[in-house]
Amino acid sequence: MKWVQTSIGMLALVWLTGCRSCQEGPLASQEPVERDVILATTTSTFDTGLLDVLVPDFEERTGYRVKPIAVGSGQAMAMGRLGEADVLLVHSPGDEKAFVAEGAGINRQRVMYNDFVIVGPAGDPAGIRGQKSASSALLSIAGQGTVFVSRSDDSGTHTKEVSLWKASGVDPVGMDWYTETGLGMGLTLNVASEKGGYTLTDRSTFLALEKTLHLDVLVEGDEALFNVYHVIEVNPGKYPDVNSAGGKSFASYLVSPECQEIIRTFGIEKYGTALFHPDAGNVD
């Protein structure tokens, strides 16, 4: 009888443990084999402070340790192509599709979106305030020869800027009014502010730094300025040394209801508006 009672107790313990696992779902804390996860991501997720919220929450839930490297989207994908990152959070859709098509990445999923805006000095010497077309605004800047500051760093923002210049019919590279920083978004905004120039920025980074800048949002709302972020796992079939379990776990976290709710409210208390908008489950 004692043996039967013990067996029943053990079965009950197994059943309860299994039940708890079902209730907690894929974000349940489990001891990972390889704890470190290298995340290559954009400077906007770093400059806005979003990673300061998401990373600790993910680590607490899973036991992984995330090592974020904030660079432009192009540089993040270059790291992926070398197998030097486990997962990417980037915002350069055309380049991302190429990255996946060549087999470097897998499971590309939408995470969130915001938009790009053109900012510049309040005096607006190029007269672009309120223009509806971003490419037309750049044409006006070029026509007036006013300072424009470019990241020129192969980031998602720079890729967008290049496409807008192409649509305007102007090649600004080499012009004396066109400044190339090779820096991230926050530092490029500082340069534009100091020079009294214009630049293209994601709205979230601008809002996070607005109080330190002498710049206004001058052009917004153009469909061409939509800015969507995707998570991509680096392909373990091509790069067997990556932490594929950790990368997959972080990707799953980003698109989970728990994380999407954090994204939905991030920035509201401090800036009066959300800096990003949740977008998991939508398709391109």
Short mmCIF file of C-alpha atoms in Angstrom, two decimals:
data_model
loop_
_atom_site.label_atom_id
_atom_site.label_comp_id
_atom_site.label_asym_id
_atom_site.label_seq_id
_atom_site.Cartn_x
_atom_site.Cartn_y
_atom_site.Cartn_z
CA MET A 1 0.00 0.00 0.00
CA LYS A 2 2.84 2.35 0.87
CA TRP A 3 4.38 1.66 -2.56
CA VAL A 4 1.07 2.45 -4.26
CA GLN A 5 0.73 5.74 -2.35
CA THR A 6 4.28 6.75 -3.28
CA SER A 7 3.68 5.94 -6.94
CA ILE A 8 0.47 7.95 -6.95
CA GLY A 9 2.29 10.87 -5.35
CA MET A 10 5.05 10.75 -7.96
CA LEU A 11 2.49 10.65 -10.77
CA ALA A 12 0.69 13.62 -9.27
CA LEU A 13 3.96 15.56 -9.10
CA VAL A 14 4.70 14.80 -12.76
CA TRP A 15 1.15 15.82 -13.74
CA LEU A 16 1.38 19.11 -11.81
CA THR A 17 4.78 19.91 -13.29
CA GLY A 18 3.47 19.23 -16.77
CA CYS A 19 0.42 21.39 -16.08
CA ARG A 20 2.60 24.30 -14.98
CA SER A 21 4.69 23.99 -18.13
CA CYS A 22 1.54 24.11 -20.27
CA GLN A 23 0.26 27.17 -18.46
CA GLU A 24 3.51 29.11 -18.76
CA GLY A 25 3.95 28.32 -22.46
CA PRO A 26 7.06 28.94 -24.60
CA LEU A 27 8.35 31.75 -22.34
CA ALA A 28 8.64 29.49 -19.31
CA SER A 29 12.03 29.69 -17.63
CA GLN A 30 14.24 26.74 -18.57
CA GLU A 31 17.95 26.35 -17.96
CA PRO A 32 19.58 26.80 -21.39
CA VAL A 33 22.55 24.73 -22.48
CA GLU A 34 24.34 27.74 -24.01
CA ARG A 35 23.32 30.87 -22.10
CA ASP A 36 24.81 33.69 -24.19
CA VAL A 37 22.76 35.02 -27.10
CA ILE A 38 24.34 37.56 -29.44
CA LEU A 39 21.78 40.02 -30.76
CA ALA A 40 22.79 42.24 -33.67
CA THR A 41 20.31 45.09 -33.84
CA THR A 42 19.77 48.65 -34.97
CA THR A 43 20.90 51.73 -33.09
CA SER A 44 17.28 52.88 -32.73
CA THR A 45 16.42 50.01 -30.37
CA PHE A 46 19.42 51.01 -28.27
CA ASP A 47 19.09 54.82 -28.42
CA THR A 48 15.42 54.73 -27.43
CA GLY A 49 16.04 52.51 -24.41
CA LEU A 50 13.76 49.75 -25.70
CA LEU A 51 16.45 47.10 -25.22
CA ASP A 52 16.89 48.23 -21.62
CA VAL A 53 13.35 46.99 -21.02
CA LEU A 54 13.07 43.95 -23.29
CA VAL A 55 16.41 42.28 -22.58
CA PRO A 56 16.08 42.01 -18.77
CA ASP A 57 12.50 40.75 -19.14
CA PHE A 58 13.59 38.05 -21.60
CA GLU A 59 16.57 37.05 -19.46
CA GLU A 60 14.42 36.72 -16.35
CA ARG A 61 11.89 34.56 -18.17
CA THR A 62 14.37 32.22 -19.87
CA GLY A 63 17.76 32.19 -18.14
CA TYR A 64 19.56 33.34 -21.29
CA ARG A 65 22.02 36.26 -21.29
CA VAL A 66 21.63 38.61 -24.24
CA LYS A 67 24.64 40.48 -25.60
CA PRO A 68 23.24 43.27 -27.81
CA ILE A 69 25.43 44.84 -30.48
CA ALA A 70 23.83 48.04 -31.80
CA VAL A 71 24.87 48.80 -35.37
CA GLY A 72 23.13 49.65 -38.63
CA SER A 73 20.93 46.99 -40.19
CA GLY A 74 23.49 46.39 -42.94
CA GLN A 75 26.24 45.81 -40.39
CA ALA A 76 23.94 43.55 -38.37
CA MET A 77 23.34 41.37 -41.43
CA ALA A 78 27.06 41.39 -42.20
CA MET A 79 27.62 39.93 -38.73
CA GLY A 80 24.97 37.33 -39.49
CA ARG A 81 26.72 36.39 -42.72
CA LEU A 82 29.88 35.72 -40.73
CA GLY A 83 28.04 33.67 -38.12
CA GLU A 84 28.94 36.30 -35.51
CA ALA A 85 25.37 36.80 -34.28
CA ASP A 86 22.61 34.43 -33.27
CA VAL A 87 19.60 36.61 -34.04
CA LEU A 88 18.96 39.95 -35.75
CA LEU A 89 16.43 42.73 -35.10
CA VAL A 90 16.62 44.98 -38.15
CA HIS A 91 14.63 47.36 -40.37
CA SER A 92 15.78 47.17 -43.96
CA PRO A 93 13.17 44.95 -45.71
CA GLY A 94 14.82 44.62 -49.12
CA ASP A 95 18.18 43.65 -47.66
CA GLU A 96 16.48 41.32 -45.16
CA LYS A 97 14.73 39.41 -47.95
CA ALA A 98 18.07 39.00 -49.73
CA PHE A 99 19.67 37.82 -46.48
CA VAL A 100 17.03 35.10 -46.08
CA ALA A 101 17.02 34.19 -49.80
CA GLU A 102 20.76 33.48 -49.74
CA GLY A 103 20.28 31.12 -46.80
CA ALA A 104 21.96 33.24 -44.12
CA GLY A 105 18.76 33.74 -42.12
CA ILE A 106 15.56 31.88 -41.35
CA ASN A 107 12.13 32.57 -39.84
CA ARG A 108 11.89 36.29 -40.65
CA GLN A 109 8.98 37.75 -38.66
CA ARG A 110 7.51 41.22 -38.20
CA VAL A 111 7.92 42.62 -34.69
CA MET A 112 6.96 46.30 -34.67
CA TYR A 113 6.88 49.47 -36.73
CA ASN A 114 7.23 53.22 -36.52
CA ASP A 115 7.97 55.76 -39.23
CA PHE A 116 10.74 57.91 -40.63
CA VAL A 117 10.54 61.69 -40.56
CA ILE A 118 12.65 64.50 -42.02
CA VAL A 119 13.80 66.87 -39.33
CA GLY A 120 15.56 70.19 -39.58
CA PRO A 121 16.05 73.63 -38.04
CA ALA A 122 12.96 75.56 -36.96
CA GLY A 123 13.81 78.32 -39.44
CA ASP A 124 13.55 75.76 -42.28
CA PRO A 125 15.73 77.53 -44.90
CA ALA A 126 14.74 75.00 -47.60
CA GLY A 127 11.03 75.62 -47.00
CA ILE A 128 10.02 71.97 -46.69
CA ARG A 129 7.77 72.17 -43.64
CA GLY A 130 4.48 70.38 -44.25
CA GLN A 131 5.40 68.91 -47.62
CA LYS A 132 3.59 65.62 -48.25
CA SER A 133 6.29 63.97 -50.37
CA ALA A 134 9.61 63.11 -48.74
CA SER A 135 11.43 62.90 -52.08
CA SER A 136 10.08 66.34 -53.09
CA ALA A 137 11.33 67.72 -49.78
CA LEU A 138 14.81 66.35 -50.50
CA LEU A 139 14.66 67.97 -53.96
CA SER A 140 13.93 71.31 -52.26
CA ILE A 141 16.88 70.83 -49.89
CA ALA A 142 19.17 70.08 -52.83
CA GLY A 143 17.83 73.07 -54.76
CA GLN A 144 18.62 75.43 -51.89
CA GLY A 145 21.95 73.78 -51.15
CA THR A 146 21.13 73.61 -47.45
CA VAL A 147 23.00 71.24 -45.14
CA PHE A 148 21.80 67.64 -45.13
CA VAL A 149 23.40 65.16 -42.75
CA SER A 150 23.42 61.48 -43.75
CA ARG A 151 24.28 58.46 -41.65
CA SER A 152 25.99 56.87 -44.67
CA ASP A 153 26.49 53.69 -42.68
CA ASP A 154 24.55 51.04 -44.62
CA SER A 155 21.83 51.13 -41.98
CA GLY A 156 18.13 50.69 -42.63
CA THR A 157 17.73 54.45 -42.28
CA HIS A 158 20.51 55.10 -44.78
CA THR A 159 19.02 52.59 -47.22
CA LYS A 160 15.68 54.42 -46.96
CA GLU A 161 17.41 57.77 -47.47
CA VAL A 162 19.16 56.50 -50.61
CA SER A 163 15.84 55.33 -52.05
CA LEU A 164 14.27 58.73 -51.39
CA TRP A 165 17.14 60.58 -53.06
CA LYS A 166 16.82 58.26 -56.04
CA ALA A 167 13.10 59.06 -56.26
CA SER A 168 13.93 62.78 -56.16
CA GLY A 169 16.30 62.44 -59.12
CA VAL A 170 19.22 63.90 -57.16
CA ASP A 171 22.55 62.22 -56.37
CA PRO A 172 23.80 64.20 -53.34
CA VAL A 173 27.05 62.31 -52.71
CA GLY A 174 30.02 64.61 -53.09
CA MET A 175 28.00 67.82 -52.88
CA ASP A 176 29.43 70.39 -50.46
CA TRP A 177 26.11 70.66 -48.60
CA TYR A 178 25.87 66.88 -48.06
CA THR A 179 27.58 65.65 -44.86
CA GLU A 180 28.23 61.92 -44.34
CA THR A 181 28.80 60.91 -40.72
CA GLY A 182 29.16 57.11 -40.80
CA LEU A 183 27.56 57.22 -37.34
CA GLY A 184 24.44 55.89 -35.65
CA MET A 185 21.14 57.75 -35.51
CA GLY A 186 21.61 59.49 -32.19
CA LEU A 187 25.03 60.90 -33.09
CA THR A 188 23.87 61.87 -36.58
CA LEU A 189 20.96 63.82 -35.07
CA ASN A 190 23.45 65.64 -32.85
CA VAL A 191 25.55 66.59 -35.89
CA ALA A 192 22.48 67.83 -37.77
CA SER A 193 21.45 69.89 -34.74
CA GLU A 194 24.90 71.44 -34.39
CA LYS A 195 25.13 72.28 -38.10
CA GLY A 196 21.56 73.56 -38.38
CA GLY A 197 20.94 70.94 -41.05
CA TYR A 198 18.34 68.41 -42.12
CA THR A 199 18.39 64.64 -41.71
CA LEU A 200 16.20 61.57 -42.05
CA THR A 201 15.52 59.78 -38.78
CA ASP A 202 13.22 57.19 -37.32
CA ARG A 203 10.65 59.01 -35.22
CA SER A 204 11.37 56.96 -32.09
CA THR A 205 15.02 57.99 -31.80
CA PHE A 206 14.11 61.61 -32.48
CA LEU A 207 11.46 61.60 -29.75
CA ALA A 208 13.86 60.01 -27.29
CA LEU A 209 16.47 62.74 -27.92
CA GLU A 210 14.25 65.67 -28.88
CA LYS A 211 14.89 67.73 -25.75
CA THR A 212 18.63 67.79 -26.48
CA LEU A 213 18.23 68.85 -30.13
CA HIS A 214 17.48 72.07 -32.00
CA LEU A 215 15.44 70.31 -34.66
CA ASP A 216 11.75 70.11 -35.61
CA VAL A 217 9.80 67.41 -37.44
CA LEU A 218 9.17 69.02 -40.82
CA VAL A 219 8.02 66.22 -43.15
CA GLU A 220 5.97 63.21 -42.08
CA GLY A 221 3.12 60.97 -43.17
CA ASP A 222 4.39 59.91 -46.61
CA GLU A 223 3.74 56.19 -47.19
CA ALA A 224 7.36 55.91 -48.30
CA LEU A 225 8.39 56.72 -44.71
CA PHE A 226 6.85 53.58 -43.16
CA ASN A 227 9.46 51.74 -41.07
CA VAL A 228 8.96 48.10 -40.08
CA TYR A 229 11.26 45.96 -37.90
CA HIS A 230 11.76 42.20 -38.37
CA VAL A 231 13.47 39.55 -36.29
CA ILE A 232 15.55 36.99 -38.19
CA GLU A 233 17.27 33.92 -36.79
CA VAL A 234 20.74 33.21 -38.18
CA ASN A 235 20.59 29.90 -40.04
CA PRO A 236 22.24 27.11 -37.98
CA GLY A 237 22.28 24.94 -41.09
CA LYS A 238 24.80 27.33 -42.61
CA TYR A 239 26.48 28.47 -39.39
CA PRO A 240 26.55 25.47 -37.03
CA ASP A 241 28.35 27.35 -34.25
CA VAL A 242 25.55 29.86 -33.63
CA ASN A 243 23.35 29.52 -30.56
CA SER A 244 20.29 28.56 -32.58
CA ALA A 245 18.21 27.62 -29.51
CA GLY A 246 18.94 30.99 -27.91
CA GLY A 247 18.27 32.90 -31.13
CA LYS A 248 14.99 31.09 -31.62
CA SER A 249 13.99 31.72 -28.02
CA PHE A 250 14.62 35.46 -28.35
CA ALA A 251 12.74 35.62 -31.66
CA SER A 252 9.79 33.80 -30.08
CA TYR A 253 9.86 36.24 -27.18
CA LEU A 254 9.74 39.31 -29.45
CA VAL A 255 6.56 38.13 -31.17
CA SER A 256 4.92 36.83 -27.97
CA PRO A 257 1.84 38.61 -26.55
CA GLU A 258 3.85 39.50 -23.44
CA CYS A 259 6.56 41.34 -25.38
CA GLN A 260 4.12 42.91 -27.82
CA GLU A 261 2.28 44.47 -24.89
CA ILE A 262 5.53 45.96 -23.58
CA ILE A 263 6.22 47.42 -27.03
CA ARG A 264 2.68 48.82 -27.24
CA THR A 265 3.13 50.93 -24.11
CA PHE A 266 6.86 51.70 -24.29
CA GLY A 267 7.51 55.43 -24.19
CA ILE A 268 3.98 56.58 -23.33
CA GLU A 269 4.75 57.50 -19.73
CA LYS A 270 7.94 59.39 -20.55
CA TYR A 271 7.19 60.90 -23.97
CA GLY A 272 3.40 60.95 -24.05
CA THR A 273 3.29 58.58 -27.01
CA ALA A 274 4.42 55.07 -27.87
CA LEU A 275 7.78 54.95 -29.64
CA PHE A 276 6.97 51.73 -31.47
CA HIS A 277 3.80 49.88 -32.44
CA PRO A 278 3.44 46.07 -32.11
CA ASP A 279 3.21 44.27 -35.45
CA ALA A 280 3.66 40.53 -34.76
CA GLY A 281 1.50 38.25 -36.89
CA ASN A 282 1.25 40.61 -39.85
CA VAL A 283 2.89 39.73 -43.15
CA ASP A 284 4.67 41.82 -45.76
#
